[in-house]
Coordinates of C-alpha atoms in Angstrom, one line a residue:
M8 CA -25.3 22.1 -3.2
T9 CA -24.3 19.2 -0.7
D10 CA -24.2 20.5 2.9
V11 CA -20.5 19.0 3.5
S12 CA -21.2 19.8 7.5
V13 CA -23.5 16.8 7.3
A14 CA -22.1 13.5 8.4
S15 CA -22.9 10.1 6.4
P16 CA -22.4 6.8 7.7
C17 CA -18.9 5.0 6.9
H18 CA -18.3 1.1 7.2
L19 CA -15.3 -0.4 6.2
R20 CA -13.3 -3.4 7.5
I21 CA -9.5 -2.0 8.0
N22 CA -6.9 -4.5 8.7
G23 CA -9.6 -7.1 9.4
K24 CA -11.7 -5.2 11.8
S25 CA -14.8 -3.6 11.5
C26 CA -14.5 0.6 11.6
S27 CA -17.9 2.4 11.4
A28 CA -18.0 6.3 11.9
D29 CA -20.1 9.2 10.6
L30 CA -18.0 11.5 8.6
P31 CA -18.1 14.6 6.4
P32 CA -18.3 13.0 2.9
S33 CA -15.1 15.3 2.2
V34 CA -13.1 12.9 4.2
T35 CA -10.6 11.0 2.5
L36 CA -9.6 7.6 3.3
L37 CA -5.9 8.6 3.9
D38 CA -7.3 11.4 6.4
L39 CA -9.6 8.7 8.0
L40 CA -6.7 6.3 8.8
R41 CA -3.9 8.7 9.7
E42 CA -6.3 11.6 11.7
R43 CA -9.1 9.4 13.1
L44 CA -7.7 6.0 13.6
D45 CA -4.2 7.0 14.1
L46 CA -3.1 4.7 11.4
T47 CA 0.0 6.7 10.6
G48 CA 2.1 4.2 8.6
T49 CA 0.5 5.5 5.4
K50 CA 2.1 8.9 4.6
K51 CA 0.5 12.1 3.2
G52 CA 3.0 13.1 0.6
C53 CA 1.7 15.3 -2.4
D54 CA -2.1 14.9 -1.5
H55 CA -3.0 14.9 -5.3
G56 CA -2.1 11.4 -6.0
Q57 CA 1.3 11.7 -7.5
C58 CA 3.6 10.5 -5.2
G59 CA 2.1 7.2 -4.1
A60 CA 3.3 7.6 -0.4
C61 CA -0.4 7.2 0.5
T62 CA -1.0 3.8 -1.1
V63 CA -3.1 1.1 0.4
L64 CA -4.9 -1.8 -0.6
V65 CA -8.7 -1.8 -1.0
D66 CA -10.2 -5.2 -1.9
G67 CA -7.0 -6.6 -2.9
K68 CA -6.2 -3.3 -5.1
R69 CA -3.8 -0.7 -4.9
V70 CA -5.4 2.5 -4.7
K71 CA -3.9 6.2 -3.6
S72 CA -5.7 7.0 -0.4
C73 CA -5.6 10.5 -1.0
L74 CA -7.6 10.5 -3.7
I75 CA -10.5 8.4 -2.2
L76 CA -13.5 9.5 -0.2
A77 CA -13.9 7.4 2.9
V78 CA -17.4 7.2 2.3
S79 CA -17.4 6.2 -1.3
I80 CA -16.2 2.7 -0.6
P81 CA -18.6 1.1 1.6
N82 CA -18.0 -1.9 3.5
A83 CA -14.7 -2.0 1.4
E84 CA -11.6 -4.3 2.9
V85 CA -8.8 -1.8 3.5
T86 CA -5.2 -3.1 4.1
T87 CA -2.5 -0.6 5.5
I88 CA 1.0 -1.3 5.9
E89 CA 0.0 -1.9 9.7
G90 CA -2.2 -4.8 8.5
L91 CA 0.8 -6.6 6.6
A92 CA 2.2 -8.3 9.7
P93 CA -0.9 -8.8 12.0
D94 CA 0.7 -11.6 13.8
G95 CA 4.1 -9.7 14.2
H96 CA 6.1 -11.6 11.7
L97 CA 7.0 -9.4 8.8
H98 CA 5.4 -9.8 5.2
P99 CA 7.8 -11.1 3.2
M100 CA 8.1 -7.8 1.1
Q101 CA 8.5 -5.9 4.3
Q102 CA 11.6 -8.3 5.0
A103 CA 12.8 -8.0 1.6
F104 CA 12.9 -4.2 1.7
I105 CA 15.1 -4.6 4.8
D106 CA 17.6 -7.4 3.3
R107 CA 17.9 -5.2 0.0
D108 CA 18.1 -2.0 1.9
A109 CA 15.2 -0.7 -0.3
F110 CA 14.8 2.4 1.5
Q111 CA 16.7 5.2 2.7
C112 CA 14.4 8.0 4.5
G113 CA 11.9 5.6 4.6
Y114 CA 9.1 8.2 3.9
C115 CA 7.7 6.2 0.7
T116 CA 8.6 3.1 1.8
P117 CA 4.9 2.1 3.1
G118 CA 3.1 3.0 0.2
Q119 CA 6.1 1.4 -2.1
I120 CA 5.7 -1.9 -0.1
M121 CA 1.9 -1.7 -0.6
S122 CA 2.1 -1.2 -4.0
A123 CA 4.7 -4.2 -4.5
V124 CA 2.4 -6.4 -2.6
A125 CA -0.3 -5.5 -5.3
L126 CA 2.0 -6.0 -8.0
L127 CA 2.8 -9.4 -7.1
E128 CA -1.0 -10.3 -7.0
E129 CA -1.5 -8.6 -10.4
G130 CA 1.2 -10.5 -12.1
H131 CA 3.4 -7.8 -13.5
V132 CA 6.9 -9.1 -12.5
R133 CA 8.4 -11.0 -15.3
T134 CA 11.1 -8.6 -15.9
R135 CA 12.6 -5.5 -13.7
E136 CA 11.5 -3.4 -16.6
E137 CA 8.0 -4.5 -16.1
I138 CA 8.4 -4.2 -12.4
Q139 CA 9.9 -0.7 -12.8
E140 CA 6.7 0.5 -15.0
F141 CA 4.4 -0.8 -12.6
M142 CA 5.9 0.5 -9.9
S143 CA 6.3 4.3 -11.7
G144 CA 3.2 5.6 -9.7
N145 CA 5.1 5.0 -6.5
L146 CA 8.1 8.0 -6.3
C147 CA 11.2 8.0 -4.1
R148 CA 13.2 11.4 -3.5
C149 CA 15.8 9.5 -2.2
G150 CA 16.5 7.2 -5.2
A151 CA 16.2 3.7 -3.8
Y152 CA 14.7 2.4 -6.9
N153 CA 17.1 -0.6 -7.5
G154 CA 16.8 -2.0 -3.9
I155 CA 13.3 -1.4 -4.3
I156 CA 13.2 -3.6 -7.7
D157 CA 15.8 -6.0 -5.8
A158 CA 13.4 -6.5 -3.0
I159 CA 10.3 -7.3 -5.2
E160 CA 12.6 -9.8 -7.2
Q161 CA 13.6 -11.6 -4.1
V162 CA 9.9 -12.1 -3.2
V163 CA 9.4 -13.5 -6.5
A164 CA 12.2 -15.7 -6.4
Q165 CA 11.2 -17.1 -3.0
R166 CA 7.6 -17.6 -4.4
Q167 CA 8.7 -19.6 -7.1
Q168 CA 11.2 -21.4 -4.8
D169 CA 8.2 -22.1 -2.4
R170 CA 6.1 -23.5 -5.4
A171 CA 8.6 -25.7 -6.6
G172 CA 9.2 -27.3 -3.2
E173 CA 5.7 -27.9 -2.8
A174 CA 5.4 -29.4 -6.5
A175 CA 8.2 -31.8 -5.3

């Protein structure tokens, strides 16, 4: 049996900054972010990986941070909602969520945005139905789903317009 009182070294890059800590092996990435690093944008929803409120990017892939032990991802690059706008300018997805009124209470919004950013990189944005399917791991109790899909489509359209402008 493993002694959970023994601390293990944990080295990560969080939002571009090096982070090292000795942690009990049972500390989740979510708890490290919220309770030890005061990065409270990532929300604790169900704590079972079902709601998606805790979604962050780990090495560019979306993950539910409540399900990952921090010590299990050594040297990983973690991006939270706070890391999307390091220079103070909103990420296009954050702006699109504002433009399209893609939130109501806002609790799920950070996880929705992080998942949507990853969705773009994954290339799953050909149709509304495909966006809906690949965003299904993120729940919104307020029912802002149409606004969320509209926001994602807005960023896709902006990217296509930018690419067309670059090609011209």
